[in-house]
Amino acid sequence: MYTTFQKFTAEFLGTFALVFFGAGAICADRYLQSSGGIGLLGIALAHGLAMAIMVSALGHISGGHFNPAVSIGFWVTKRIGTMEVFLYWAAQILGGRRTIKKKRALFPEETWRAVALGTPELVRDFSRLSAMVLEGVASFFLVLVFFASAVDERGAFRSIAGFGIGLTITLGFLVIGPFTGAAMNPARAFGPALASNHWTSQGVYWIGPLAGGFLAGLLYDSLYLKKTV
């Protein structure tokens, strides 16, 4: 058993790493734009690999959520209490914010300003409703995979669950990234937005992922984890 502080720290560090490498890849792509950049695949892999590695490294401590959308899935299925879910959210949001403060101090200003520190943004003339649905669907499958691989004891080995979760993030980014920026994680969107004061469509990155995570957790738990008489 781990203490509340140890779980809080694990969630902070995991989210810190996810935002640092994910949003950092967007800054790197901008910096290397003259030579072609690292491209959509490179940015998607940075997000996916960061999540895969941190879930594998710290998942045994806190569960490796690093995302309020995952935590709400655990809350709705009563795997964590109301106070604990707020504690997880606080750790995740703080981790995302601290990451961006470090990047703002270390990265070239002209680079991070051009991409608002990696803040996700909708493509021009793309409706907020469509973006919300895309973020919700991608987050739904992310949380579904999380439950199937890291929660369900009959699923994949937990020691490799992180890579399934990371690949789901990579896949989601490849599909919806060009349209919404593919946050799939309110903490991933909030940290850069706060540091860059770029709040356009921020509600999309909260409502969509939280709704998707809520439904995925409820569905998987009801269909596959509830004991039947």
Short mmCIF file of C-alpha atoms in Angstrom, two decimals:
data_model
loop_
_atom_site.label_atom_id
_atom_site.label_comp_id
_atom_site.label_asym_id
_atom_site.label_seq_id
_atom_site.Cartn_x
_atom_site.Cartn_y
_atom_site.Cartn_z
CA MET A 1 0.00 0.00 0.00
CA TYR A 2 1.19 3.49 -0.84
CA THR A 3 0.40 6.68 1.05
CA THR A 4 -1.78 9.47 -0.31
CA PHE A 5 1.29 11.66 -0.74
CA GLN A 6 3.09 8.95 -2.71
CA LYS A 7 0.08 8.55 -5.02
CA PHE A 8 -0.21 12.33 -5.45
CA THR A 9 3.47 12.57 -6.33
CA ALA A 10 3.22 9.71 -8.85
CA GLU A 11 0.28 11.38 -10.58
CA PHE A 12 2.14 14.69 -10.59
CA LEU A 13 5.29 13.17 -12.09
CA GLY A 14 3.46 11.09 -14.67
CA THR A 15 1.42 14.04 -15.93
CA PHE A 16 4.52 16.25 -15.84
CA ALA A 17 6.31 13.81 -18.14
CA LEU A 18 3.34 13.40 -20.48
CA VAL A 19 2.93 17.15 -20.98
CA PHE A 20 6.67 17.81 -21.10
CA PHE A 21 7.35 15.30 -23.87
CA GLY A 22 4.03 15.70 -25.69
CA ALA A 23 3.86 19.48 -25.77
CA GLY A 24 7.66 19.55 -26.09
CA ALA A 25 7.40 17.56 -29.31
CA ILE A 26 5.08 20.24 -30.72
CA CYS A 27 7.65 22.92 -29.86
CA ALA A 28 10.42 20.80 -31.40
CA ASP A 29 8.37 20.35 -34.57
CA ARG A 30 7.99 24.13 -34.81
CA TYR A 31 11.71 24.70 -34.19
CA LEU A 32 12.63 22.22 -36.94
CA GLN A 33 10.00 23.49 -39.36
CA SER A 34 12.57 24.73 -41.87
CA SER A 35 13.89 21.17 -42.24
CA GLY A 36 10.48 19.50 -42.29
CA GLY A 37 9.94 19.09 -38.55
CA ILE A 38 9.14 15.81 -36.83
CA GLY A 39 5.60 15.69 -38.23
CA LEU A 40 2.30 14.35 -36.97
CA LEU A 41 3.64 10.83 -36.43
CA GLY A 42 6.56 12.08 -34.36
CA ILE A 43 4.30 14.19 -32.15
CA ALA A 44 1.82 11.33 -31.76
CA LEU A 45 4.60 8.92 -30.78
CA ALA A 46 5.98 11.39 -28.24
CA HIS A 47 2.60 11.52 -26.48
CA GLY A 48 2.04 7.77 -26.69
CA LEU A 49 5.51 6.73 -25.60
CA ALA A 50 5.50 9.19 -22.68
CA MET A 51 2.23 7.72 -21.42
CA ALA A 52 3.35 4.13 -22.01
CA ILE A 53 6.59 4.58 -20.12
CA MET A 54 5.11 6.48 -17.18
CA VAL A 55 2.21 4.03 -16.74
CA SER A 56 4.73 1.19 -16.77
CA ALA A 57 7.01 2.99 -14.31
CA LEU A 58 4.49 4.47 -11.84
CA GLY A 59 1.24 2.60 -12.47
CA HIS A 60 1.77 0.29 -9.51
CA ILE A 61 1.81 3.29 -7.16
CA SER A 62 -1.21 5.37 -8.13
CA GLY A 63 -2.81 3.37 -10.92
CA GLY A 64 -1.07 5.52 -13.53
CA HIS A 65 -4.04 7.68 -14.50
CA PHE A 66 -2.20 10.92 -15.42
CA ASN A 67 -5.48 12.11 -16.92
CA PRO A 68 -8.71 13.37 -15.29
CA ALA A 69 -10.68 11.41 -17.91
CA VAL A 70 -9.20 8.16 -16.60
CA SER A 71 -9.76 9.19 -12.99
CA ILE A 72 -13.43 9.96 -13.60
CA GLY A 73 -13.83 6.44 -15.02
CA PHE A 74 -12.43 5.08 -11.76
CA TRP A 75 -14.69 7.39 -9.76
CA VAL A 76 -17.92 6.43 -11.52
CA THR A 77 -17.14 2.74 -10.96
CA LYS A 78 -16.40 3.46 -7.27
CA ARG A 79 -12.76 2.41 -7.45
CA ILE A 80 -11.74 5.72 -5.92
CA GLY A 81 -13.76 8.08 -3.73
CA THR A 82 -14.82 11.65 -4.40
CA MET A 83 -12.06 13.20 -2.30
CA GLU A 84 -9.45 10.97 -3.93
CA VAL A 85 -10.56 11.83 -7.46
CA PHE A 86 -10.22 15.54 -6.68
CA LEU A 87 -6.78 14.87 -5.23
CA TYR A 88 -5.80 13.03 -8.43
CA TRP A 89 -7.14 15.88 -10.56
CA ALA A 90 -5.19 18.41 -8.50
CA ALA A 91 -1.96 16.42 -8.94
CA GLN A 92 -2.54 16.02 -12.68
CA ILE A 93 -3.37 19.68 -13.29
CA LEU A 94 -0.46 20.84 -11.15
CA GLY A 95 1.89 18.46 -12.98
CA GLY A 96 0.78 19.82 -16.35
CA ARG A 97 1.15 23.41 -15.20
CA ARG A 98 4.62 22.96 -13.68
CA THR A 99 5.83 21.30 -16.86
CA ILE A 100 4.82 24.25 -18.98
CA LYS A 101 6.45 26.74 -16.62
CA LYS A 102 9.73 24.88 -17.05
CA LYS A 103 9.37 24.78 -20.83
CA ARG A 104 8.60 28.49 -20.97
CA ALA A 105 11.84 29.22 -19.16
CA LEU A 106 14.02 26.79 -21.14
CA PHE A 107 12.72 26.77 -24.72
CA PRO A 108 13.36 29.58 -27.24
CA GLU A 109 10.62 32.17 -26.81
CA GLU A 110 9.89 32.56 -30.52
CA THR A 111 9.33 28.79 -30.72
CA TRP A 112 6.95 28.30 -27.80
CA ARG A 113 5.02 31.47 -28.56
CA ALA A 114 4.34 30.31 -32.11
CA VAL A 115 2.58 27.17 -30.86
CA ALA A 116 1.25 28.61 -27.56
CA LEU A 117 3.45 26.14 -25.63
CA GLY A 118 1.75 23.22 -27.32
CA THR A 119 -1.80 24.21 -26.39
CA PRO A 120 -4.25 22.11 -28.42
CA GLU A 121 -6.36 24.16 -30.82
CA LEU A 122 -9.17 23.50 -33.27
CA VAL A 123 -8.50 23.69 -36.98
CA ARG A 124 -10.01 26.76 -38.61
CA ASP A 125 -13.80 26.67 -39.12
CA PHE A 126 -14.12 23.37 -37.22
CA SER A 127 -17.17 23.35 -34.95
CA ARG A 128 -16.79 22.99 -31.20
CA LEU A 129 -19.47 20.31 -31.12
CA SER A 130 -17.64 18.16 -33.67
CA ALA A 131 -14.38 18.68 -31.78
CA MET A 132 -16.05 17.71 -28.51
CA VAL A 133 -17.37 14.52 -30.06
CA LEU A 134 -13.94 13.62 -31.50
CA GLU A 135 -12.23 14.25 -28.17
CA GLY A 136 -14.95 12.26 -26.42
CA VAL A 137 -14.70 9.25 -28.75
CA ALA A 138 -10.90 9.13 -28.58
CA SER A 139 -10.99 9.43 -24.78
CA PHE A 140 -13.68 6.76 -24.59
CA PHE A 141 -11.42 4.23 -26.29
CA LEU A 142 -8.43 5.33 -24.23
CA VAL A 143 -10.26 4.69 -20.96
CA LEU A 144 -11.80 1.49 -22.34
CA VAL A 145 -8.32 0.16 -23.13
CA PHE A 146 -7.14 1.31 -19.71
CA PHE A 147 -9.85 -0.73 -17.98
CA ALA A 148 -9.38 -3.74 -20.25
CA SER A 149 -5.62 -3.91 -19.81
CA ALA A 150 -4.81 -2.37 -16.43
CA VAL A 151 -7.95 -3.03 -14.37
CA ASP A 152 -9.51 -6.27 -15.62
CA GLU A 153 -7.48 -9.12 -14.14
CA ARG A 154 -8.54 -11.34 -17.04
CA GLY A 155 -7.16 -8.90 -19.61
CA ALA A 156 -3.62 -8.29 -20.85
CA PHE A 157 -0.72 -8.60 -18.44
CA ARG A 158 -0.61 -5.45 -16.33
CA SER A 159 3.15 -5.18 -16.79
CA ILE A 160 2.63 -4.42 -20.50
CA ALA A 161 -0.67 -2.55 -20.17
CA GLY A 162 1.13 0.79 -20.42
CA PHE A 163 2.14 0.14 -24.00
CA GLY A 164 -1.42 -0.68 -25.06
CA ILE A 165 -2.55 2.55 -23.42
CA GLY A 166 0.27 4.49 -25.06
CA LEU A 167 -0.53 3.07 -28.49
CA THR A 168 -4.16 4.11 -28.05
CA ILE A 169 -3.02 7.68 -27.42
CA THR A 170 -0.77 7.53 -30.49
CA LEU A 171 -3.64 6.24 -32.62
CA GLY A 172 -6.01 8.90 -31.29
CA PHE A 173 -3.50 11.65 -32.02
CA LEU A 174 -2.96 10.45 -35.58
CA VAL A 175 -6.70 10.51 -36.29
CA ILE A 176 -8.00 13.59 -34.47
CA GLY A 177 -4.78 15.57 -33.97
CA PRO A 178 -5.12 17.54 -37.23
CA PHE A 179 -8.63 18.65 -36.23
CA THR A 180 -8.58 19.24 -32.46
CA GLY A 181 -4.96 18.97 -31.34
CA ALA A 182 -5.87 15.66 -29.67
CA ALA A 183 -5.64 16.50 -25.98
CA MET A 184 -7.75 13.54 -24.81
CA ASN A 185 -6.80 14.84 -21.38
CA PRO A 186 -8.00 18.04 -19.63
CA ALA A 187 -4.68 18.40 -17.78
CA ARG A 188 -2.80 18.22 -21.10
CA ALA A 189 -4.88 21.13 -22.41
CA PHE A 190 -5.08 23.22 -19.24
CA GLY A 191 -1.37 23.54 -18.41
CA PRO A 192 -0.26 25.07 -21.72
CA ALA A 193 -3.40 27.23 -21.93
CA LEU A 194 -2.76 28.69 -18.48
CA ALA A 195 0.89 29.48 -19.17
CA SER A 196 0.27 30.96 -22.63
CA ASN A 197 -3.08 32.60 -21.77
CA HIS A 198 -4.59 30.86 -24.79
CA TRP A 199 -8.08 29.73 -23.75
CA THR A 200 -9.78 29.27 -27.13
CA SER A 201 -12.22 26.32 -27.04
CA GLN A 202 -10.83 25.14 -23.69
CA GLY A 203 -14.24 23.71 -22.74
CA VAL A 204 -13.94 21.19 -25.59
CA TYR A 205 -10.94 19.60 -23.87
CA TRP A 206 -12.80 19.18 -20.59
CA ILE A 207 -16.31 18.17 -21.59
CA GLY A 208 -15.35 15.74 -24.38
CA PRO A 209 -12.66 13.72 -22.54
CA LEU A 210 -14.50 13.66 -19.20
CA ALA A 211 -17.71 12.48 -20.86
CA GLY A 212 -15.83 9.83 -22.84
CA GLY A 213 -13.97 8.59 -19.77
CA PHE A 214 -17.14 8.52 -17.68
CA LEU A 215 -19.02 6.44 -20.25
CA ALA A 216 -16.11 4.08 -20.94
CA GLY A 217 -15.55 3.30 -17.27
CA LEU A 218 -19.27 2.77 -16.68
CA LEU A 219 -19.69 0.59 -19.76
CA TYR A 220 -16.69 -1.67 -19.15
CA ASP A 221 -17.49 -2.10 -15.50
CA SER A 222 -21.16 -2.88 -16.17
CA LEU A 223 -20.52 -5.30 -19.05
CA TYR A 224 -17.38 -7.12 -17.98
CA LEU A 225 -16.52 -6.51 -14.33
CA LYS A 226 -19.85 -6.73 -12.51
CA LYS A 227 -20.41 -10.15 -10.97
CA THR A 228 -23.61 -11.78 -12.07
CA VAL A 229 -25.64 -14.08 -9.86
#
